[in-house]
């Protein structure tokens, strides 16, 4: 087998050195009933070429975003990733490294995390950011758990439309703690936090000053969720939040059928010691040279065990690297321009849709995603549009949520409009 | 003049932060400005963000130079115990980047993603086969996330049976920190099983922690355990646990010792997570992404997370998005699909025969290391070990050399250190996991270095241990300063 370097001679030498006759003797503590003779439903080893053919067989049954017009968003976006990004993240030293627990030989990973934290803090207008989270949904739930720790309150308010997956994850976790109310509305003195997605699931952009005031009056934390991080290149920094968390897949990372993506978590400095996840900090080495280490890990499970701020053990290191490289390539001006392009495309889409008979644009405001109302259930329309080679959007009853990015061309929008007119 | 020359020599680079280079007048990405721009956001347009701005050659060189300051499994031996740093085949990376995997959206109509669903379904089946636990969810994002999902399965099962008095989870004192942290995140309290320095669970110690068992929801045990030993009294312990109405959660971090040879479902496990980034070779990526599928008995299948891939009567695949008994959703969309592609690629490469050889070679290599070092280092618990062996610094510490010094010595000699100071139950622990993808030559070099260290200590030649590393990109770092004066982002 090509991944196993030991030869039979090696194996014999090693057994002899150990002083046993066969490998079986090393498994003597395992009860006999647990051994398998044969894994019946698994074939034997295959060559690289054979495996590649089988995997291509699976891949070729899927319709990729580049195969035609594509308008799905809903927390996962089809953006352009510069060639350098994938080249850098496949550098062996990044790809095959472990968590940087030995900082003398992990300064590459550590400095990248430090730069990632700096970028996220700048984008969100917050004081601090961690080394990343599993995804936007779990990051939002961790924010709510942190709010519960900070305020010593249980209940949670939602303001406006939160991504349904994010809400479901929040509900699953909170079920572990009995009577936690998760309800729509404004925060009261019983609530740990209010969670608001900007732009919301339907693409609307809320003004948050009054919500901030209600939080100040009641002591609830204001958690702002961002599922499309490119929006932060055009919208004002959400400085008024206590926590800004969400999904950063849009920069550097492919859609990957939903994962791996890149959760992020930023907050005000006063919550530093209650933060979930890893943090990287600057320090010096024995020669006084600048270096970086994982720090403040007395919050974490490997030190604090049952008293940890979270059970989380990993971050999304490689996805955070992809983000950091892509963001470095975009730079200050490039990122803002990318946001303007996305918004301009959405304006183009909005104008085109408003001319279609029977279609009503529901958004007064939007960034790169918007919702229309159709005269009939949207799911049927989405399915009919598949036959026109259009991936149309996310259906909710008679509503259809569509997203555009810099990948969307004017021809794509024209194709959508013609197909929509044909199936309506 | 000197500033312009800097301290770079040969391949030893000085790497600034992105913000510290002379900034470029335009970005590296050259999108065209939109021909017209109307602001329909209802907000004022953002002004300054605070990002750096550089051209492509500077950015590429920045990250390539940073990469040279990192050590990965492609660089050399990485015997990090319980972390299974095995070779990460590049074929996995190639397949994961096929357009039909990388560029599909989780909310596409199912008829346009039948290949992705078939792949997930087939991996569910395969993981069920290798664990002997047939019901599988690919939703959890990482090992600790899998632990949480698995414990939530147990919680929902008890709730469904009306067992609300079961509020306690048993964890041995040698458990991974994630186990007790997970039990608490799942709303349970933890009662510790005191292994009393034996390195193993005993029926006696278990009974003590179990008490009358009425309040016990389950136990979280890693097997092989964190000392690298197979729990030889496990059948009797599980029997007692099951009689008390508790479930056995097995932490699958050490599944590399068992894969293809031994099925946890056949030694009484009810729920288990697997780390695809350990046993199934998906890259660790400097700390993630991981992937932590859970495998459970048929009895517990109803409680698995949604969404779940099912095969329908007409042979097409669908996503089950709602099930009344399900614990609910653990993650946005359908899990870390990209890792699922890589793991499937690996499993197909090895096949049933290859996977069996994986666990056998992993166990053989660990025992070989143990056999060569046991006369020079303290071995706290008698073997044979499984896929990792545990030593301590007891003998070296008497001469002033600790596990930390030995670890930094390995850094100096170009080997990534073993896991240090874990498990907590063995003072000065060094947990060594070679994996099956190391050649005998690499293993013998490690053994020779460890022997040389022991001999140096024995001869009183210890000063250098406190200096190491001297050849790494950085010397020992001041972690106290980092924690006392937190500096967590770039500031001008």
XYZ file of N, CA, C and O in Angstrom, chain A residues 1-4 11 33-34 36 39-41 43-46 52 58 62-63 65 73-74 76 86 90-93 95-98 102-109 111 114-115 117-118 122-123 127 135 165 168 172-173 175-177 232 234-235 256-257 259-260 281-287 290 301 305 311 315-318 329-333 336-337 340-341 343 351 365-366, chain B residues 16 18 20 27-29 31 33 38 40 46-47 49-53 62 66-67 69-74 80 83 89-90 94 97 100 102-105 108 112-113 115-116 122 129 144-145 152 155-156 175 177-178 182 185 261-263 266 283-288 329 331-333 336-338 349-353 357 361 408 436-437 440 474-478 487-490:
728
model
N 0.856 -1.197 0.000
C 0.000 0.000 0.000
C 0.885 1.238 0.000
O 1.796 1.342 0.805
N 0.561 2.204 -0.886
C 1.515 3.290 -1.158
C 1.742 4.240 0.018
O 2.721 4.982 0.028
N 0.862 4.245 1.018
C 1.062 5.159 2.144
C 1.760 4.492 3.335
O 1.893 5.098 4.399
N 2.144 3.238 3.207
C 2.725 2.507 4.338
C 4.177 2.135 4.051
O 4.450 1.202 3.298
N 9.045 -5.090 9.580
C 8.054 -5.548 10.568
C 8.635 -6.699 11.390
O 8.470 -6.731 12.620
N -14.115 -10.889 20.957
C -15.356 -10.597 20.224
C -15.292 -9.304 19.408
O -16.126 -9.086 18.543
N -14.308 -8.443 19.710
C -14.260 -7.149 19.029
C -13.467 -7.169 17.720
O -13.496 -6.204 16.967
N -12.617 -8.045 13.872
C -13.372 -8.388 12.665
C -12.495 -9.223 11.750
O -11.304 -8.955 11.609
N -14.045 -6.738 6.553
C -15.025 -5.666 6.395
C -15.751 -5.937 5.092
O -15.274 -5.618 4.003
N -16.916 -6.546 5.205
C -17.555 -7.130 4.021
C -17.996 -6.098 2.985
O -18.012 -6.378 1.793
N -18.385 -4.905 3.462
C -18.917 -3.941 2.507
C -17.889 -2.940 2.015
O -18.231 -1.885 1.510
N -14.408 -2.599 -0.347
C -13.469 -3.288 -1.244
C -12.025 -3.133 -0.770
O -11.751 -2.337 0.128
N -11.111 -3.846 -1.384
C -9.703 -3.734 -1.026
C -9.062 -2.506 -1.683
O -9.705 -1.783 -2.429
N -7.783 -2.289 -1.369
C -7.072 -1.075 -1.795
C -7.093 -0.876 -3.307
O -7.179 -1.830 -4.073
N -7.028 0.414 -3.691
C -7.092 0.762 -5.117
C -5.959 1.721 -5.476
O -5.492 2.481 -4.626
N -9.206 8.160 -8.280
C -9.545 9.419 -8.941
C -10.766 9.248 -9.847
O -11.645 10.114 -9.889
N -18.495 10.603 -8.751
C -19.406 11.314 -7.828
C -19.510 12.795 -8.229
O -20.592 13.365 -8.314
N -22.818 16.308 -10.075
C -23.252 17.545 -9.419
C -23.154 18.713 -10.387
O -22.241 18.773 -11.203
N -24.068 19.648 -10.254
C -24.084 20.817 -11.116
C -23.329 21.929 -10.374
O -23.805 22.454 -9.371
N -21.374 25.616 -9.700
C -21.810 27.005 -9.881
C -21.390 27.565 -11.235
O -22.126 28.336 -11.847
N -27.534 32.254 -2.288
C -26.681 32.871 -1.266
C -27.034 32.258 0.070
O -26.606 31.161 0.387
N -27.861 32.976 0.842
C -28.383 32.433 2.095
C -27.266 31.945 3.017
O -27.320 30.857 3.570
N -24.008 31.479 2.179
C -22.911 30.773 1.508
C -22.821 31.355 0.100
O -23.791 31.285 -0.650
N -5.062 29.520 -3.217
C -5.012 28.063 -3.116
C -3.572 27.557 -3.166
O -3.224 26.558 -2.528
N -1.877 25.408 0.055
C -1.368 24.044 -0.171
C 0.123 23.915 0.113
O 0.699 22.850 -0.106
N 0.755 24.986 0.572
C 2.132 24.851 1.070
C 2.096 23.823 2.208
O 1.354 23.976 3.178
N 2.949 22.798 2.098
C 2.951 21.715 3.084
C 3.042 22.221 4.517
O 2.416 21.694 5.423
N 3.863 23.258 4.697
C 4.131 23.720 6.067
C 2.883 24.309 6.712
O 2.766 24.318 7.937
N -0.408 23.425 5.354
C -1.449 22.400 5.203
C -1.304 21.284 6.231
O -2.287 20.816 6.792
N -0.080 20.853 6.488
C 0.101 19.638 7.290
C 0.632 19.921 8.692
O 1.154 19.033 9.351
N 0.507 21.162 9.146
C 0.912 21.499 10.516
C -0.224 21.208 11.483
O -1.388 21.149 11.098
N 0.136 21.060 12.756
C -0.873 20.890 13.796
C -1.166 22.258 14.419
O -0.563 23.272 14.071
N 3.722 24.258 19.728
C 5.177 24.425 19.884
C 5.555 25.673 19.101
O 5.934 25.604 17.931
N 5.442 26.834 19.733
C 5.513 28.087 18.966
C 6.853 28.328 18.269
O 6.898 29.039 17.264
N 7.935 27.725 18.747
C 9.247 27.965 18.111
C 9.263 27.476 16.667
O 10.027 28.004 15.847
N 8.441 26.451 16.366
C 8.392 25.924 14.997
C 6.984 26.058 14.413
O 6.542 25.246 13.603
N 6.262 27.090 14.858
C 4.913 27.323 14.335
C 4.651 28.824 14.161
O 3.511 29.273 14.192
N 5.734 29.590 13.977
C 5.542 31.041 13.852
C 4.761 31.399 12.591
O 4.094 32.430 12.544
N 4.824 30.557 11.573
C 4.060 30.826 10.350
C 2.575 30.835 10.635
O 1.878 31.832 10.398
N 2.078 29.741 11.193
C 0.656 29.653 11.547
C 0.278 30.755 12.530
O -0.754 31.411 12.384
N 1.657 33.753 13.207
C 1.582 35.126 12.679
C 0.358 35.297 11.785
O -0.282 36.347 11.789
N -2.524 35.900 13.996
C -2.462 37.276 14.519
C -2.959 38.272 13.460
O -3.729 39.184 13.754
N -2.545 38.054 12.224
C -2.999 38.946 11.147
C -4.496 38.760 10.889
O -5.215 39.730 10.630
N -6.775 37.829 13.151
C -7.470 38.505 14.257
C -7.487 40.026 14.034
O -8.502 40.689 14.288
N -6.363 40.560 13.541
C -6.274 42.012 13.299
C -7.266 42.435 12.214
O -7.932 43.459 12.328
N -10.579 44.830 12.675
C -10.720 46.049 11.865
C -12.047 46.048 11.111
O -12.774 47.041 11.102
N -12.385 44.928 10.488
C -13.612 44.858 9.685
C -14.860 45.070 10.526
O -15.813 45.707 10.091
N -12.860 45.458 19.387
C -11.526 45.553 19.993
C -10.698 44.294 19.732
O -9.491 44.368 19.520
N -18.153 27.722 12.163
C -18.917 28.384 11.109
C -19.784 29.472 11.743
O -19.738 29.684 12.958
N -30.825 28.152 9.753
C -29.874 27.178 10.300
C -29.265 27.704 11.600
O -29.035 26.939 12.544
N -31.760 27.265 14.311
C -31.896 25.848 14.706
C -30.723 25.371 15.549
O -30.903 24.614 16.506
N -30.937 23.916 19.325
C -30.448 22.584 19.745
C -29.546 22.695 20.967
O -29.653 21.901 21.888
N -28.632 23.668 20.941
C -27.718 23.819 22.079
C -28.490 24.211 23.344
O -28.222 23.702 24.425
N -31.467 23.692 24.208
C -32.318 22.616 24.775
C -31.595 21.857 25.881
O -32.232 21.249 26.736
N -30.256 21.889 25.868
C -29.491 21.189 26.906
C -29.659 21.835 28.280
O -29.303 21.238 29.281
N -30.142 23.063 28.307
C -30.177 23.790 29.583
C -31.596 24.068 30.058
O -31.828 24.964 30.852
N -19.230 44.228 4.819
C -18.511 45.149 5.699
C -17.556 46.068 4.932
O -16.946 46.962 5.497
N -18.795 47.906 2.554
C -19.659 49.007 2.123
C -20.443 49.598 3.296
O -20.601 50.812 3.407
N -20.927 48.734 4.183
C -21.735 49.214 5.311
C -20.824 49.741 6.421
O -19.678 49.315 6.543
N -18.000 24.592 -1.163
C -17.783 23.244 -0.609
C -19.044 22.545 -0.107
O -19.003 21.814 0.887
N -20.163 22.766 -0.756
C -21.433 22.163 -0.344
C -21.725 22.417 1.150
O -22.270 21.566 1.833
N -19.392 23.387 3.681
C -18.307 23.352 4.658
C -17.103 22.623 4.117
O -17.236 21.794 3.212
N -15.891 22.873 4.608
C -15.606 23.803 5.692
C -15.763 25.268 5.289
O -15.360 25.655 4.202
N -1.438 35.775 20.653
C -0.937 37.062 21.138
C 0.543 37.243 20.828
O 1.283 36.277 20.621
N 0.934 38.513 20.814
C 2.331 38.847 20.534
C 3.153 38.765 21.821
O 2.678 39.098 22.907
N 4.405 38.329 21.689
C 5.325 38.310 22.824
C 6.754 38.389 22.277
O 6.953 38.793 21.124
N 7.735 38.032 23.089
C 9.130 37.995 22.631
C 9.731 36.637 22.980
O 9.244 35.949 23.876
N 10.802 36.273 22.273
C 11.486 35.027 22.614
C 12.678 35.311 23.529
O 12.899 36.465 23.943
N 13.454 34.277 23.838
C 14.558 34.409 24.796
C 15.631 35.393 24.317
O 16.392 35.923 25.128
N 15.689 35.661 23.005
C 16.624 36.653 22.476
C 15.986 38.029 22.319
O 16.586 38.932 21.725
N 10.561 39.522 18.387
C 9.102 39.404 18.379
C 8.680 38.000 17.948
O 9.258 37.423 17.007
N -10.638 24.316 27.284
C -10.979 23.013 27.850
C -9.770 22.192 28.279
O -9.848 21.441 29.233
N -10.942 22.215 31.771
C -11.827 21.058 31.751
C -13.288 21.489 31.936
O -13.767 22.295 31.144
N -16.417 24.052 24.915
C -15.732 22.754 24.729
C -14.911 22.744 23.454
O -14.296 21.736 23.116
N -9.864 25.424 15.659
C -10.456 26.538 14.915
C -10.508 26.079 13.455
O -10.389 24.896 13.186
N -10.725 26.998 12.531
C -10.760 26.602 11.111
C -9.475 27.128 10.477
O -9.511 27.894 9.520
N -8.325 26.714 11.023
C -7.028 27.290 10.691
C -6.772 27.527 9.212
O -6.405 28.644 8.813
N -6.959 26.506 8.403
C -6.611 26.633 6.991
C -7.572 27.579 6.263
O -7.164 28.308 5.362
N -4.503 40.235 -0.496
C -4.465 40.542 -1.931
C -5.471 41.640 -2.279
O -5.208 42.492 -3.127
N -6.628 41.604 -1.640
C -7.634 42.640 -1.904
C -7.162 43.989 -1.369
O -7.254 45.008 -2.050
N -6.690 43.963 -0.129
C -6.257 45.209 0.498
C -7.425 46.129 0.788
O -8.577 45.849 0.438
N -7.118 47.247 1.424
C -8.137 48.220 1.830
C -9.020 48.648 0.651
O -10.230 48.544 0.701
N -8.394 49.085 -0.414
C -9.169 49.615 -1.542
C -9.848 48.486 -2.324
O -11.003 48.600 -2.724
N -13.026 47.204 -0.509
C -14.158 48.134 -0.626
C -14.724 48.134 -2.050
O -15.928 48.197 -2.256
N -13.819 48.023 -3.020
C -14.282 47.991 -4.415
C -15.098 46.710 -4.668
O -16.125 46.746 -5.332
N -18.468 47.293 -3.461
C -19.240 48.163 -4.368
C -19.714 47.377 -5.591
O -20.850 47.538 -6.037
N -18.848 46.531 -6.131
C -19.229 45.718 -7.301
C -20.409 44.817 -6.941
O -21.385 44.711 -7.690
N -22.664 45.253 -4.637
C -23.888 46.043 -4.467
C -24.424 46.513 -5.815
O -25.641 46.462 -6.067
N -33.327 46.019 -10.432
C -33.978 46.751 -11.523
C -34.585 45.787 -12.549
O -35.696 45.988 -13.016
N -34.048 48.111 1.394
C -32.589 48.203 1.437
C -32.015 46.805 1.201
O -32.681 45.805 1.468
N -30.788 46.746 0.704
C -30.113 45.457 0.528
C -28.642 45.707 0.269
O -28.237 46.842 -0.016
N 7.862 40.782 8.277
C 7.092 41.856 8.900
C 5.618 41.444 8.987
O 5.207 40.465 8.368
N 1.795 42.450 7.735
C 1.320 43.005 6.460
C 1.294 44.531 6.455
O 1.566 45.162 5.444
N 3.272 46.496 7.987
C 4.581 47.115 8.193
C 5.398 47.291 6.911
O 6.455 47.903 6.930
N -4.598 48.082 -5.031
C -4.621 46.693 -4.550
C -4.097 45.700 -5.575
O -3.962 46.019 -6.754
N -3.849 44.475 -5.099
C -3.344 43.408 -5.969
C -4.454 42.803 -6.821
O -4.188 42.191 -7.843
N -5.683 42.958 -6.399
C -6.812 42.402 -7.157
C -7.383 43.522 -8.015
O -7.756 44.574 -7.510
N -10.161 44.251 -10.004
C -11.537 44.326 -10.513
C -11.800 45.722 -11.067
O -11.297 46.703 -10.537
N -14.005 48.980 -11.520
C -15.017 49.732 -10.774
C -16.351 49.621 -11.530
O -16.371 49.668 -12.767
N -25.120 53.242 -7.258
C -26.227 53.840 -6.515
C -26.195 53.175 -5.137
O -26.005 51.965 -5.049
N -28.093 51.721 -2.279
C -29.449 51.337 -1.836
C -29.379 50.558 -0.523
O -30.232 49.732 -0.224
N -19.110 53.100 4.003
C -18.001 52.967 4.956
C -16.763 53.710 4.461
O -16.423 53.661 3.278
N -16.074 54.323 5.399
C -14.834 55.001 5.004
C -13.628 54.100 5.273
O -13.475 53.093 4.628
N -11.228 51.252 6.804
C -11.346 49.971 7.499
C -10.102 49.703 8.341
O -10.191 49.354 9.518
N -8.936 49.875 7.733
C -7.697 49.595 8.462
C -6.997 48.349 7.965
O -6.291 47.667 8.706
N -7.225 48.018 6.673
C -6.530 46.867 6.085
C -5.242 47.347 5.420
O -5.128 48.501 5.043
N -4.299 46.429 5.271
C -3.076 46.749 4.540
C -3.381 46.744 3.051
O -4.437 46.290 2.619
N -2.455 47.249 2.248
C -2.628 47.213 0.798
C -1.277 46.982 0.133
O -0.380 47.798 0.247
N 5.383 37.176 1.283
C 5.073 37.257 2.720
C 4.631 35.899 3.262
O 5.183 35.396 4.240
N 6.556 33.080 5.582
C 5.960 32.636 6.855
C 5.887 31.108 6.907
O 6.137 30.497 7.942
N 5.547 30.510 5.766
C 5.397 29.045 5.763
C 6.700 28.367 6.156
O 6.698 27.312 6.786
N 8.591 29.014 8.395
C 8.776 29.022 9.850
C 7.856 28.018 10.543
O 7.665 28.069 11.758
N 7.260 27.160 9.765
C 6.302 26.186 10.274
C 6.813 24.768 10.084
O 7.528 24.505 9.119
N 6.388 23.876 10.950
C 6.732 22.459 10.829
C 5.447 21.662 10.615
O 4.507 21.783 11.404
N 5.405 20.880 9.552
C 4.242 20.027 9.292
C 4.674 18.585 9.106
O 5.872 18.286 9.077
N 3.708 17.704 8.945
C 4.028 16.284 8.777
C 4.824 16.050 7.484
O 5.634 15.123 7.391
N 4.647 16.929 6.495
C 5.459 16.809 5.278
C 6.926 17.179 5.515
O 7.791 16.850 4.707
N 3.049 13.251 17.777
C 2.218 13.958 18.743
C 1.084 13.036 19.215
O 0.130 12.789 18.488
N -2.959 12.676 18.561
C -3.285 13.605 17.478
C -3.160 12.971 16.097
O -3.625 13.532 15.111
N -2.337 12.449 2.173
C -2.148 12.264 0.729
C -2.647 13.458 -0.085
O -3.725 14.002 0.189
N -1.868 13.830 -1.089
C -2.253 14.957 -1.950
C -3.423 14.607 -2.863
O -4.111 15.504 -3.348
N -6.578 16.904 -4.280
C -6.973 16.989 -5.692
C -8.471 16.712 -5.854
O -9.180 17.445 -6.528
N -10.942 19.368 -4.660
C -11.016 20.577 -5.483
C -11.736 20.358 -6.815
O -11.827 21.279 -7.626
N -17.190 19.772 -9.138
C -18.454 19.185 -8.689
C -18.530 18.985 -7.186
O -19.589 18.636 -6.647
N -16.247 21.270 -4.944
C -15.867 22.537 -4.319
C -16.857 23.658 -4.610
O -17.084 24.528 -3.788
N -17.458 23.603 -5.810
C -18.277 24.753 -6.217
C -19.755 24.404 -6.290
O -20.452 24.770 -7.236
N -20.226 23.658 -5.318
C -21.670 23.426 -5.215
C -22.166 24.020 -3.900
O -21.425 24.119 -2.920
N -23.431 24.444 -3.949
C -24.020 25.174 -2.822
C -24.919 24.228 -2.009
O -25.644 23.420 -2.591
N -28.671 23.954 -3.041
C -29.085 23.631 -4.417
C -30.170 22.562 -4.397
O -30.156 21.693 -3.518
N -29.699 18.331 -8.361
C -28.456 18.848 -8.962
C -27.213 18.477 -8.153
O -26.106 18.876 -8.498
N -27.399 17.742 -7.053
C -26.255 17.376 -6.207
C -26.328 15.898 -5.805
O -25.903 15.514 -4.712
N -24.567 13.430 -6.760
C -23.242 12.843 -6.523
C -22.737 13.140 -5.119
O -22.161 12.273 -4.448
N -22.964 14.368 -4.657
C -22.522 14.756 -3.310
C -23.278 13.955 -2.258
O -22.693 13.466 -1.281
N -22.559 7.041 1.122
C -21.592 5.940 1.100
C -20.600 6.053 2.264
O -20.200 5.045 2.842
N -19.727 0.646 9.053
C -19.086 -0.662 8.902
C -17.803 -0.768 9.740
O -17.591 -1.758 10.437
N -14.444 17.688 19.144
C -15.189 18.152 20.316
C -16.656 18.406 19.966
O -17.552 18.200 20.791
N -16.895 18.825 18.731
C -18.262 19.062 18.274
C -19.003 17.726 18.134
O -20.195 17.634 18.447
N -25.448 14.753 23.151
C -26.824 15.229 22.978
C -27.726 14.088 22.519
O -28.902 14.042 22.884
N -28.553 12.414 25.677
C -29.487 13.236 26.454
C -30.923 13.104 25.925
O -31.865 12.910 26.685
N -31.053 13.193 24.595
C -32.398 13.085 23.999
C -32.983 11.686 24.230
O -34.180 11.533 24.431
N -9.069 11.592 31.201
C -9.801 11.951 29.974
C -9.229 13.201 29.311
O -8.649 14.058 29.973
N -9.496 16.896 27.993
C -10.236 18.017 28.585
C -11.555 18.283 27.901
O -12.503 18.782 28.516
N -11.635 17.936 26.618
C -12.894 18.167 25.911
C -14.030 17.344 26.507
O -15.177 17.765 26.444
N -17.375 19.052 27.391
C -18.531 18.709 26.567
C -19.722 18.316 27.432
O -20.855 18.756 27.190
N -21.256 21.429 28.637
C -21.949 22.138 27.552
C -23.262 21.437 27.221
O -24.201 22.039 26.718
N -9.392 -3.385 12.107
C -9.124 -4.609 12.865
C -10.185 -4.887 13.922
O -10.574 -6.026 14.130
N -10.596 -3.811 14.621
C -11.440 -3.966 15.807
C -12.601 -2.988 15.707
O -12.412 -1.831 15.317
N -13.810 -3.466 16.070
C -14.978 -2.594 15.952
C -15.509 -2.220 17.334
O -15.942 -3.096 18.095
N -18.539 -3.660 18.898
C -18.446 -5.021 19.421
C -17.808 -5.088 20.812
O -17.655 -6.175 21.361
N -6.062 16.842 6.342
C -4.967 17.626 6.933
C -5.408 18.424 8.163
O -6.553 18.869 8.234
N -4.483 18.615 9.102
C -4.805 19.397 10.300
C -4.805 20.899 10.019
O -5.379 21.665 10.782
N -4.101 21.319 8.984
C -4.209 22.710 8.532
C -3.790 23.751 9.549
O -4.298 24.871 9.516
N -2.912 23.416 10.466
C -2.498 24.377 11.490
C -3.573 24.608 12.538
O -3.590 25.630 13.208
N -4.489 23.646 12.685
C -5.512 23.766 13.728
C -6.930 23.721 13.189
O -7.840 24.278 13.789
N -7.140 23.063 12.097
C -8.486 22.905 11.557
C -8.514 23.282 10.090
O -7.527 23.817 9.586
N -30.253 20.538 14.906
C -29.147 20.870 14.023
C -27.927 21.271 14.842
O -28.054 21.944 15.863
N -24.924 22.427 13.178
C -24.037 23.265 12.377
C -24.827 23.804 11.205
O -25.812 23.183 10.803
N -24.397 24.930 10.640
C -25.035 25.425 9.438
C -24.835 24.440 8.300
O -23.800 23.781 8.218
N -25.830 24.301 7.451
C -25.751 23.421 6.281
C -25.471 21.965 6.668
O -26.044 21.494 7.649
N -18.835 19.447 7.402
C -17.590 19.839 6.705
C -17.425 18.938 5.471
O -16.557 18.056 5.445
N -18.260 19.193 4.456
C -18.307 18.298 3.295
C -16.933 18.085 2.643
O -16.598 16.979 2.228
N -16.139 19.135 2.567
C -14.817 19.019 1.945
C -13.951 17.966 2.631
O -13.130 17.294 1.987
N -8.613 4.496 -1.158
C -7.210 4.190 -1.457
C -6.749 2.978 -0.656
O -6.121 2.072 -1.179
N -7.055 2.983 0.633
C -6.597 1.902 1.495
C -7.416 0.624 1.330
O -6.870 -0.480 1.364
N -8.732 0.787 1.216
C -9.600 -0.383 1.196
C -9.566 -1.127 2.512
O -8.860 -0.730 3.456
N -10.313 -2.202 2.585
C -10.426 -2.967 3.834
C -9.074 -3.530 4.264
O -8.701 -3.470 5.442
N -8.326 -4.053 3.297
C -7.039 -4.675 3.649
C -6.029 -3.619 4.093
O -5.283 -3.821 5.048
N -4.049 -2.984 7.857
C -2.598 -2.837 7.976
C -2.247 -1.521 8.686
O -1.244 -1.438 9.404
N 0.305 -1.590 11.755
C 1.601 -0.911 11.685
C 1.695 0.186 12.743
O 2.767 0.423 13.316
N 11.813 20.539 23.789
C 12.525 21.610 23.071
C 13.811 21.057 22.441
O 14.283 21.571 21.427
N 1.381 4.973 11.363
C 1.818 3.928 10.431
C 2.575 4.488 9.243
O 3.117 3.713 8.453
N 2.615 5.820 9.081
C 3.223 6.343 7.846
C 4.680 6.763 8.032
O 5.232 7.470 7.191
N 10.954 2.978 9.152
C 11.753 2.528 10.288
C 12.957 3.459 10.472
O 13.385 3.731 11.599
N 12.561 30.712 16.157
C 12.519 31.483 17.400
C 13.029 30.609 18.536
O 12.914 29.387 18.505
N 13.616 31.265 19.554
C 13.970 30.584 20.804
C 12.690 30.432 21.632
O 11.613 30.790 21.195
N 12.817 29.957 22.866
C 11.621 29.810 23.707
C 10.913 31.153 23.860
O 11.552 32.180 24.061
N 9.582 31.104 23.786
C 8.796 32.342 23.813
C 8.240 32.612 25.202
O 7.955 31.696 25.971
N 8.096 33.895 25.498
C 7.645 34.329 26.818
C 6.118 34.278 26.877
O 5.434 35.227 26.490
N -1.631 41.325 23.686
C -1.605 42.121 22.458
C -2.086 41.199 21.359
O -1.372 40.299 20.930
N -3.337 41.390 20.944
C -4.017 40.402 20.115
C -4.255 40.869 18.689
O -4.865 40.161 17.896
N -3.795 42.087 18.378
C -3.940 42.557 16.989
C -2.903 43.625 16.716
O -2.327 44.208 17.639
N -2.728 43.889 15.423
C -1.778 44.921 15.002
C -2.301 46.294 15.410
O -3.475 46.601 15.240
